[in-house]
Coordinates of C-alpha atoms and ligand atoms in Angstrom, one line a residue:
X1 CA -0.2 -0.1 -0.1
X2 CA 1.3 3.3 -0.3
X3 CA -0.4 7.0 0.3
X4 CA -1.0 9.9 -1.2
X5 CA -2.8 13.1 0.0
X6 CA -5.7 14.6 -1.1
X7 CA -3.0 17.5 -1.7
X8 CA -0.7 15.9 -3.7
X9 CA -4.2 15.4 -6.1
X10 CA -4.9 18.5 -6.7
X11 CA -7.1 19.1 -3.4
X12 CA -7.0 21.3 -0.5
X13 CA -6.4 18.8 2.2
X14 CA -3.8 16.8 3.7
X15 CA -6.3 13.5 3.9
X16 CA -4.3 10.3 3.3
X17 CA -5.7 8.7 0.4
X18 CA -4.3 4.7 0.3
X19 CA -4.0 2.2 -2.2
X20 CA -2.4 0.1 -3.9
X21 CA -2.0 1.4 -7.3
X22 CA -2.4 4.8 -8.6
X23 CA -6.1 3.6 -10.1
X24 CA -7.0 3.0 -6.1
X25 CA -6.0 6.1 -5.0
X26 CA -7.1 8.3 -7.8
X27 CA -10.8 6.6 -7.1
X28 CA -10.5 7.4 -3.4
X29 CA -10.3 11.2 -3.7
X30 CA -12.7 11.2 -6.9
X31 CA -14.7 9.8 -3.7
X32 CA -13.6 11.8 -1.0
X33 CA -14.3 14.8 -2.9
X34 CA -17.5 14.1 -4.0
X35 CA -18.2 12.7 0.0
X36 CA -16.7 16.2 1.4
X37 CA -18.8 18.5 -1.5
X38 CA -21.7 16.7 -0.9
X39 CA -21.4 17.3 2.9
X40 CA -21.3 20.8 2.0
X41 CA -17.7 21.7 1.9
X42 CA -16.6 24.9 -0.6
X43 CA -12.9 24.2 -0.3
X44 CA -12.9 20.9 -2.4
X45 CA -15.5 22.3 -5.6
X46 CA -12.8 23.7 -7.2
X47 CA -10.7 19.9 -7.4
X48 CA -14.1 17.6 -7.7
X49 CA -14.9 20.3 -11.3
X50 CA -11.0 19.7 -12.4
X51 CA -11.4 15.8 -11.7
X52 CA -14.5 15.6 -13.8
X53 CA -13.2 18.0 -16.1
X54 CA -10.3 15.6 -16.7
X55 CA -12.6 12.8 -17.9
X56 CA -14.2 15.3 -20.5
X57 CA -10.7 16.3 -22.2
X58 CA -8.9 13.5 -22.2
X59 CA -5.1 15.0 -23.6
X60 CA -5.3 17.4 -20.4
X61 CA -6.8 14.8 -18.1
X62 CA -4.4 11.8 -19.6
X63 CA -1.3 14.0 -18.8
X64 CA -2.4 14.7 -15.1
X65 CA -3.5 11.0 -14.8
X66 CA 0.6 10.0 -15.8
X67 CA 1.7 12.3 -13.5
X68 CA 0.1 10.9 -11.3
X69 CA 1.0 7.3 -11.6
X70 CA 4.7 8.1 -12.0
X71 CA 4.3 10.2 -8.7
X72 CA 2.6 7.1 -6.9
X73 CA 5.6 5.0 -8.3
X74 CA 8.3 6.8 -6.9
X75 CA 6.4 6.9 -3.5
X76 CA 8.1 4.1 -1.1
X77 CA 5.9 1.2 0.1
X78 CA 3.7 2.1 3.4
Ligands
ZN101 ZN1 -9.5 16.5 0.8

């Protein structure tokens, strides 16, 4: 398992998100953003919009995805 924070994934807080693959961590961040915004949090609104936008804009979204995967791969295992 590896850990990335909400901040490392483009969000505003330091919540740690854990997973065995970058995809798992990205999914956890996606869920975290949706959860806190649904709960009335304002600070995560932009990050959620950016996350949704990535899937609509495959080119820029893919660059972010590759970067995140590379960062994840460089992290030490927990
Ligand atoms: Zn967060």
